[in-house]
Coordinates of C-alpha atoms and ligand atoms in Angstrom, one line a residue:
X104 CA 157.9 231.5 126.7
X105 CA 161.2 230.7 128.4
X106 CA 164.9 231.6 127.7
X107 CA 168.0 229.6 128.4
X108 CA 171.4 231.3 128.5
X109 CA 174.4 229.1 127.8
X110 CA 176.9 228.0 125.2
X111 CA 175.0 227.1 122.1
X112 CA 175.9 225.2 118.9
X113 CA 174.0 224.2 115.8
X114 CA 174.4 223.6 112.1
X115 CA 172.0 226.0 110.3
X116 CA 172.9 224.8 106.8
X117 CA 174.0 221.6 105.0
X118 CA 177.7 222.7 105.3
X119 CA 179.1 221.5 108.6
X120 CA 181.9 224.1 108.4
X121 CA 179.3 226.8 108.6
X122 CA 178.4 225.9 112.2
X123 CA 177.1 228.6 114.5
X124 CA 178.6 228.6 118.0
X125 CA 177.7 231.2 120.6
X126 CA 180.0 231.2 123.7
X127 CA 177.4 233.1 125.5
X128 CA 174.0 232.7 123.8
X129 CA 170.3 233.0 124.5
X130 CA 167.8 230.4 123.2
X131 CA 164.2 231.7 123.3
X132 CA 161.4 229.1 123.2
X133 CA 157.7 229.6 122.9
X134 CA 154.8 227.1 122.3
X135 CA 157.3 224.3 121.5
X136 CA 159.1 226.3 118.9
X137 CA 162.5 228.2 118.6
X138 CA 161.7 231.9 118.6
X139 CA 165.2 233.3 118.6
X140 CA 168.8 232.5 119.1
X141 CA 171.3 235.3 119.6
X142 CA 174.4 236.3 121.5
X143 CA 173.5 237.4 125.1
X144 CA 175.2 240.8 124.5
X145 CA 173.0 241.4 121.4
X146 CA 169.9 240.5 123.2
X147 CA 170.7 242.8 126.1
X148 CA 171.5 245.7 123.7
X149 CA 168.0 245.3 122.3
X150 CA 166.5 245.7 125.8
X151 CA 166.1 242.0 126.7
X152 CA 166.5 241.5 130.4
X153 CA 169.1 238.7 130.7
X154 CA 168.0 238.1 134.3
X155 CA 164.8 236.4 133.0
X156 CA 167.0 233.6 131.5
X157 CA 167.9 230.4 133.2
X158 CA 171.6 230.7 133.2
X159 CA 173.7 227.5 132.5
X160 CA 177.1 229.1 131.9
X161 CA 179.3 226.0 131.5
X162 CA 176.9 223.8 129.7
X163 CA 176.5 223.3 126.0
X164 CA 173.1 223.3 124.3
X165 CA 172.6 221.7 120.9
X166 CA 169.7 220.3 118.9
X167 CA 168.3 216.9 119.9
X168 CA 170.2 213.9 118.5
X169 CA 168.6 211.9 115.7
X170 CA 168.9 208.2 115.2
X171 CA 167.8 206.9 111.8
X172 CA 167.8 203.1 112.4
X173 CA 167.1 201.2 115.6
X174 CA 165.0 198.3 116.9
X175 CA 162.8 198.9 120.0
X176 CA 162.4 195.2 121.0
X177 CA 166.2 194.7 120.8
X178 CA 166.7 196.7 124.0
X179 CA 166.7 193.2 125.5
X180 CA 169.3 191.6 123.1
X181 CA 171.9 194.4 123.2
X182 CA 175.3 192.8 124.2
X183 CA 174.5 189.2 123.2
X184 CA 177.7 187.2 122.7
X185 CA 179.4 185.5 119.9
X186 CA 177.4 185.4 116.7
X187 CA 177.3 187.1 113.3
X188 CA 174.1 188.4 111.7
X189 CA 172.1 185.4 110.6
X190 CA 173.0 183.3 113.7
X191 CA 172.5 186.3 115.9
X192 CA 169.0 186.8 114.5
X193 CA 168.1 183.1 115.0
X194 CA 169.7 182.6 118.4
X195 CA 168.9 185.9 120.2
X196 CA 166.8 188.3 118.2
X197 CA 163.9 186.3 116.9
X198 CA 163.3 184.7 120.3
X199 CA 163.4 188.1 122.0
X200 CA 161.0 189.6 119.6
X201 CA 158.6 186.7 120.0
X202 CA 158.2 187.6 123.6
X203 CA 156.4 190.8 122.6
X204 CA 153.4 188.7 121.6
X205 CA 152.5 189.5 125.2
X206 CA 150.9 192.9 125.0
X207 CA 151.7 194.0 128.5
X208 CA 155.4 193.1 127.9
X209 CA 155.4 194.9 124.6
X210 CA 154.2 198.0 126.5
X211 CA 156.8 197.7 129.1
X212 CA 159.5 197.4 126.4
X213 CA 158.2 200.4 124.5
X214 CA 158.3 202.5 127.7
X215 CA 161.8 201.3 128.6
X216 CA 163.0 202.0 125.0
X217 CA 161.6 205.5 124.9
X218 CA 163.1 206.3 128.3
X219 CA 166.5 205.2 126.9
X220 CA 166.1 207.5 123.9
X221 CA 165.5 210.5 126.2
X222 CA 168.3 209.6 128.6
X223 CA 170.6 209.6 125.7
X224 CA 169.4 212.9 124.2
X225 CA 167.8 211.2 121.2
X226 CA 164.8 213.2 120.4
X227 CA 163.9 211.7 117.0
X228 CA 164.4 208.1 115.9
X229 CA 163.3 205.8 113.0
X230 CA 162.3 202.6 114.7
X231 CA 161.7 198.9 113.7
X232 CA 159.2 197.5 116.2
X233 CA 158.2 193.8 115.9
X234 CA 155.7 192.1 113.6
X235 CA 153.0 192.4 116.3
X236 CA 150.7 195.3 115.6
X237 CA 150.3 196.1 119.3
X238 CA 154.1 196.4 119.7
X239 CA 154.0 199.2 117.1
X240 CA 151.0 200.8 118.8
X241 CA 152.9 200.7 122.1
X242 CA 155.9 202.6 120.7
X243 CA 153.7 205.2 119.0
X244 CA 151.7 205.6 122.3
X245 CA 154.9 206.2 124.3
X246 CA 156.2 208.7 121.8
X247 CA 152.9 210.5 121.5
X248 CA 152.6 210.9 125.3
X249 CA 155.9 212.8 125.2
X250 CA 155.2 214.7 122.0
X251 CA 158.2 213.2 120.3
X252 CA 158.8 213.4 116.6
X253 CA 159.3 209.7 115.9
X254 CA 159.0 207.4 112.9
X255 CA 158.2 203.7 113.4
X256 CA 156.7 200.7 111.7
X257 CA 155.5 197.2 112.3
X258 CA 158.0 194.7 110.9
X259 CA 156.7 192.8 107.9
X260 CA 158.1 189.3 107.6
X261 CA 156.2 186.3 106.1
X262 CA 159.0 183.7 105.7
X263 CA 162.3 182.3 107.0
X264 CA 161.7 183.0 110.7
X265 CA 159.8 181.3 113.6
X266 CA 156.1 181.0 113.1
X267 CA 155.4 183.3 116.1
X268 CA 156.9 186.2 114.2
X269 CA 155.5 185.6 110.8
X270 CA 152.6 187.6 109.3
X271 CA 151.3 187.0 105.8
X272 CA 151.4 189.3 102.8
X273 CA 147.8 190.1 103.4
X274 CA 148.0 190.5 107.2
X275 CA 151.1 192.6 107.0
X276 CA 149.4 194.9 104.5
X277 CA 146.2 195.2 106.5
X278 CA 147.9 195.8 109.9
X279 CA 150.4 198.3 108.4
X280 CA 147.6 200.2 106.7
X281 CA 145.6 200.3 110.0
X282 CA 148.7 201.7 111.8
X283 CA 149.3 204.3 109.0
X284 CA 145.7 205.5 109.3
X285 CA 146.1 205.7 113.1
X286 CA 149.5 207.2 113.5
X287 CA 151.0 208.7 110.4
X288 CA 150.8 212.5 110.7
X289 CA 149.2 212.1 114.2
X290 CA 150.9 214.9 116.2
X291 CA 154.6 214.6 115.4
X292 CA 154.5 210.9 114.5
X293 CA 155.3 209.3 111.1
X294 CA 155.0 205.8 109.7
X295 CA 157.7 203.8 108.0
X296 CA 156.6 200.8 106.0
X297 CA 159.0 198.2 107.4
X298 CA 159.9 195.0 105.5
X299 CA 162.5 193.5 107.8
X300 CA 164.8 192.6 104.9
X301 CA 164.0 190.9 101.6
X302 CA 165.3 187.6 103.1
X303 CA 162.2 187.4 105.3
X304 CA 159.6 188.5 102.8
X305 CA 157.9 186.7 99.9
X306 CA 157.5 188.5 96.6
X307 CA 153.8 189.0 97.4
X308 CA 154.8 190.8 100.6
X309 CA 157.3 193.0 98.9
X310 CA 154.6 193.9 96.4
X311 CA 152.3 194.9 99.3
X312 CA 155.1 197.1 100.7
X313 CA 155.3 199.0 97.4
X314 CA 151.5 199.2 97.3
X315 CA 151.3 200.8 100.8
X316 CA 154.0 203.3 99.9
X317 CA 152.1 204.2 96.7
X318 CA 148.9 204.7 98.6
X319 CA 150.7 206.8 101.3
X320 CA 153.6 208.4 99.4
X321 CA 154.7 210.5 102.4
X322 CA 155.3 207.5 104.5
X323 CA 158.9 206.2 104.7
X324 CA 160.3 202.8 104.0
X325 CA 163.0 201.3 106.2
X326 CA 164.8 198.0 105.7
X327 CA 168.3 196.3 105.6
X328 CA 170.6 196.0 102.7
X329 CA 174.0 194.3 102.2
X330 CA 175.1 194.0 105.8
X331 CA 176.9 190.7 105.9
X332 CA 178.6 188.4 103.4
X333 CA 176.8 185.2 104.5
X334 CA 173.6 187.1 104.3
X335 CA 174.3 188.3 100.8
X336 CA 175.1 184.7 99.6
X337 CA 171.9 183.4 101.3
X338 CA 169.8 186.2 99.8
X339 CA 170.7 184.9 96.3
X340 CA 169.0 181.6 97.2
X341 CA 165.9 183.3 98.6
X342 CA 165.5 185.7 95.6
X343 CA 167.1 183.7 92.7
X344 CA 165.5 186.0 90.1
X345 CA 167.1 189.2 91.6
X346 CA 170.3 190.3 89.8
X347 CA 171.7 191.5 93.2
X348 CA 170.6 192.4 96.7
X349 CA 169.4 195.8 95.8
X350 CA 167.4 194.4 92.9
X351 CA 165.4 192.3 95.3
X352 CA 163.9 195.6 96.5
X353 CA 164.1 197.6 93.2
X354 CA 162.1 195.1 91.2
X355 CA 159.1 196.0 93.4
X356 CA 159.8 199.7 93.4
X357 CA 161.1 199.7 97.0
X358 CA 163.6 202.5 96.4
X359 CA 163.1 206.2 96.5
X360 CA 164.2 209.3 98.4
X361 CA 162.0 208.2 101.4
X362 CA 163.7 204.8 101.6
X363 CA 166.4 204.3 104.3
X364 CA 168.6 201.2 103.8
X365 CA 170.4 200.1 106.9
X366 CA 174.1 199.1 106.7
X367 CA 175.1 198.9 102.9
X368 CA 178.6 197.7 103.7
X369 CA 179.2 195.4 100.7
X370 CA 177.5 197.2 97.9
X371 CA 178.7 196.8 94.3
X372 CA 179.5 199.9 92.2
X373 CA 176.3 199.2 90.2
X374 CA 174.2 199.1 93.4
X375 CA 175.8 202.4 94.7
X376 CA 175.1 204.2 91.4
X377 CA 171.5 203.0 91.4
X378 CA 170.9 204.1 95.0
X379 CA 172.4 207.5 94.2
X380 CA 170.2 207.8 91.1
X381 CA 167.0 207.1 93.1
X382 CA 168.0 209.5 95.9
X383 CA 167.6 206.7 98.5
X384 CA 169.3 207.0 101.9
X385 CA 171.7 204.9 103.8
X386 CA 172.0 204.5 107.6
X387 CA 175.6 203.9 108.7
X388 CA 175.5 201.8 111.9
X389 CA 179.1 201.5 113.1
X390 CA 178.7 200.0 116.6
X391 CA 176.5 197.3 115.1
X392 CA 178.8 196.6 112.1
X393 CA 181.8 196.2 114.5
X394 CA 179.9 194.2 117.1
X395 CA 178.4 191.7 114.6
X396 CA 181.6 191.6 112.6
X397 CA 179.7 192.7 109.5
X398 CA 182.4 194.9 107.9
X399 CA 183.7 198.5 107.5
X400 CA 181.3 201.0 105.9
X401 CA 182.9 203.3 103.3
X402 CA 181.6 206.7 104.2
X403 CA 183.8 208.6 101.7
X404 CA 182.8 206.3 98.8
X405 CA 179.1 206.9 99.5
X406 CA 179.6 210.6 99.9
X407 CA 181.5 210.8 96.6
X408 CA 178.4 209.5 94.9
X409 CA 176.2 212.1 96.6
X410 CA 174.2 209.6 98.7
X411 CA 172.8 211.1 101.8
X412 CA 174.3 209.0 104.6
X413 CA 172.8 209.2 108.0
X414 CA 174.2 207.8 111.2
X415 CA 172.4 205.3 113.5
X416 CA 172.8 203.1 116.5
X417 CA 171.0 200.0 115.2
X418 CA 170.3 198.9 118.8
X419 CA 170.5 196.0 119.6
X420 CA 172.9 194.8 116.9
X421 CA 174.4 198.1 117.9
X422 CA 175.9 198.3 121.3
X423 CA 174.8 201.7 122.6
X424 CA 171.8 204.1 122.7
X425 CA 174.3 206.9 122.9
X426 CA 174.9 208.7 119.6
X427 CA 178.2 209.9 121.1
X428 CA 179.3 206.3 121.2
X429 CA 178.0 205.8 117.7
X430 CA 180.1 208.7 116.5
X431 CA 183.2 207.4 118.3
X432 CA 182.9 204.1 116.5
X433 CA 182.2 205.8 113.2
X434 CA 185.4 207.7 113.6
X435 CA 187.3 204.4 114.1
X436 CA 185.6 202.7 111.2
X437 CA 186.5 205.7 108.9
X438 CA 190.1 205.7 110.2
X439 CA 190.3 202.0 109.1
X440 CA 189.1 203.2 105.6
X441 CA 191.7 206.1 105.5
X442 CA 189.2 208.9 106.2
X443 CA 189.2 211.1 109.3
X444 CA 185.7 212.0 110.3
X445 CA 186.0 215.5 111.8
X446 CA 183.9 216.6 114.8
X447 CA 181.8 219.1 112.9
X448 CA 180.9 216.7 110.2
X449 CA 180.1 214.1 112.9
X450 CA 177.8 216.4 115.0
X451 CA 176.2 217.9 111.8
X452 CA 175.4 214.3 110.8
X453 CA 173.8 213.4 114.1
X454 CA 171.6 216.5 114.1
X455 CA 170.9 218.5 110.9
X456 CA 172.3 215.8 108.5
X457 CA 170.1 213.0 109.9
X458 CA 167.1 215.4 109.8
X459 CA 167.9 216.0 106.1
X460 CA 168.3 212.3 105.4
X461 CA 164.8 211.7 106.9
X462 CA 163.4 214.8 105.2
X463 CA 162.5 216.2 108.6
X464 CA 164.8 219.2 108.4
X465 CA 161.9 221.6 107.9
X466 CA 160.9 220.7 111.4
X467 CA 164.0 219.7 113.4
X468 CA 167.8 219.5 113.4
X469 CA 168.8 223.1 114.0
X470 CA 167.8 226.2 115.8
X471 CA 166.6 228.5 113.1
X472 CA 163.4 230.4 114.4
X473 CA 160.3 228.4 113.7
X474 CA 161.9 225.0 114.2
X475 CA 160.5 222.7 116.8
X476 CA 162.3 223.0 120.1
X477 CA 163.9 219.6 120.5
X478 CA 167.3 220.1 122.2
X479 CA 169.8 218.8 124.7
X480 CA 171.9 220.3 127.5
X481 CA 175.4 218.7 127.7
X482 CA 177.3 218.7 130.9
X483 CA 181.0 219.1 130.2
X484 CA 181.8 217.9 133.7
X485 CA 179.9 214.7 133.2
X486 CA 182.9 212.7 134.3
X487 CA 186.2 213.7 136.0
X488 CA 188.1 212.7 132.9
X489 CA 185.9 214.5 130.4
X490 CA 185.9 217.6 132.6
X491 CA 189.7 217.5 132.9
X492 CA 190.2 217.0 129.2
X493 CA 187.7 219.7 128.2
X494 CA 189.8 222.2 130.0
X495 CA 192.7 221.4 127.7
X496 CA 190.8 222.1 124.5
X497 CA 191.3 225.3 122.5
X498 CA 188.0 225.5 120.6
X499 CA 184.6 224.0 120.2
X500 CA 185.8 221.5 117.5
X501 CA 188.3 219.9 119.9
X502 CA 185.6 219.8 122.6
X503 CA 183.1 218.1 120.3
X504 CA 185.8 215.6 119.3
X505 CA 186.4 214.5 122.8
X506 CA 182.7 214.1 123.4
X507 CA 182.5 211.7 120.5
X508 CA 185.5 209.7 121.7
X509 CA 184.9 209.8 125.5
X510 CA 181.2 210.6 125.8
X511 CA 178.0 208.6 126.5
X512 CA 174.7 209.1 128.2
X513 CA 176.4 210.7 131.2
X514 CA 176.9 213.8 129.1
X515 CA 173.2 214.4 128.8
X516 CA 172.1 216.7 131.6
X517 CA 168.7 217.5 130.1
X518 CA 166.5 216.6 127.1
X519 CA 163.8 218.9 125.9
X520 CA 161.1 217.7 123.5
X521 CA 158.8 220.3 121.8
X522 CA 159.9 222.9 124.3
X523 CA 159.3 220.7 127.3
X524 CA 161.8 219.2 129.7
X525 CA 161.3 215.4 129.3
X526 CA 164.5 214.1 130.9
X527 CA 166.9 215.5 133.5
X528 CA 169.9 213.6 134.8
X529 CA 169.1 212.2 138.1
X530 CA 172.4 212.6 139.9
X531 CA 171.8 216.0 141.5
X532 CA 168.2 215.2 142.1
X533 CA 168.9 212.0 143.9
X534 CA 171.5 213.8 145.9
X535 CA 169.1 216.6 146.7
X536 CA 166.3 214.2 147.6
X537 CA 168.5 212.2 149.8
X538 CA 169.7 215.4 151.4
X539 CA 166.2 216.7 151.9
X540 CA 165.1 213.3 153.3
X541 CA 168.0 213.3 155.7
X542 CA 167.2 216.8 156.6
X543 CA 163.6 216.0 157.3
X544 CA 164.6 213.0 159.4
X545 CA 166.8 215.2 161.5
X546 CA 164.0 217.7 161.8
X547 CA 161.5 214.9 162.8
X548 CA 163.9 213.7 165.4
X549 CA 164.4 217.2 166.7
X550 CA 160.6 217.6 166.8
X551 CA 160.3 214.4 168.8
X552 CA 163.0 215.4 171.3
X553 CA 161.4 218.9 171.6
X554 CA 158.0 217.3 172.1
Ligands
GUN133 N1 168.8 192.2 109.1 C1 167.5 191.8 109.3 N2 167.1 192.0 110.5 C2 168.0 192.6 111.2 C3 168.2 193.1 112.5 O1 167.3 193.0 113.4 N3 169.4 193.7 112.8 C4 170.4 193.8 111.9 N4 171.5 194.4 112.3 N5 170.3 193.4 110.7 C5 169.1 192.8 110.3
ZN134 ZN1 168.7 197.0 111.9

């Protein structure tokens, strides 16, 4: 059991305006779970000894950030110049993903990717790996070591890409099934059946996607939908029998409340209504949509249809692992659409809302007792500018807003997974170590001169 005393924020319900903010709160954690969250004064009044807490007076604790759409191998294509989706895939992404045929390299990538998640305060993610079974294994292994609640899947793609990345309908099925048996429900891990997009799958493969999801109904499905206009035009030639892009999935039953479609920028009214009727989920990926020139997602329109919209980085089409950066770009995209995304809605989305979209909210996303203790400690003095600007704010909403506009990984002081410290910002450490080293060198010198 341990207790942290600090400023604490979370969203205990689906209504972002009903946030809970404690200016001086205590978070009690035991065996990886939240045991209690209360004002320090209340705890003390009930006989709790506040001296047993680790006290972080100026910091802000909130639930771990959740990212509902990202690609682990694309850590190595992030920030690649000058192309839109289809050319970007061919020029940068497919060649980068082919390198993961090398198992040792795939392991190194998985470790680096997981480290980036932790350094950015992302405690849960839904991840596309590559079409190599061992690359999915590597990501699951890294997450398992750290007891992370993570969902991932081997990419299924059996046409329209370089040979080195293609599986077959049969092999994609067999390998996915083996991975599901090994990892789905193993510790905190979950499996997402992962057809890359209908453009790189034959009808036979899309049938096998539906079959896997029928055999394992509590797996997820993740894929891409309606991201880019050239992609949509091309899709019509790849699936001439589908009446629209969504139908290329729907015809095979690849649509339900455990399906997460990435992007969804150029949907027709009919597609939106059908997504809403099936309860399927959308991942809004603003840094990617801007970077690849894909278009401006219409958050308000999707919300008006009651579609659960989550928010995601889409690394490496997306340009940052930091969900603060994602929220900042989401704000700007929404501004272009005439909607002002407020800070409470934004931070609800990236914690509780994303947990709800992935149907993980019974486990993570807020601090109600019994939830798993995934949380971050934010340092309001992460940079001189942020520290200065924070002191001008009048309330927590203004403070959160400046984090989403100015913030990045520097805000993350600590990341806890399942009640265990898994990341701590190195600055003070490095400084301390350097200081200790210098100190011991001086002592050694003194010893020598004394000797
Ligand atoms: N559509 C199919 N594959 C991809 C991918 O890797 N990234 C993005 N942004 N869109 C895709
Ligand atoms: Zn993607």
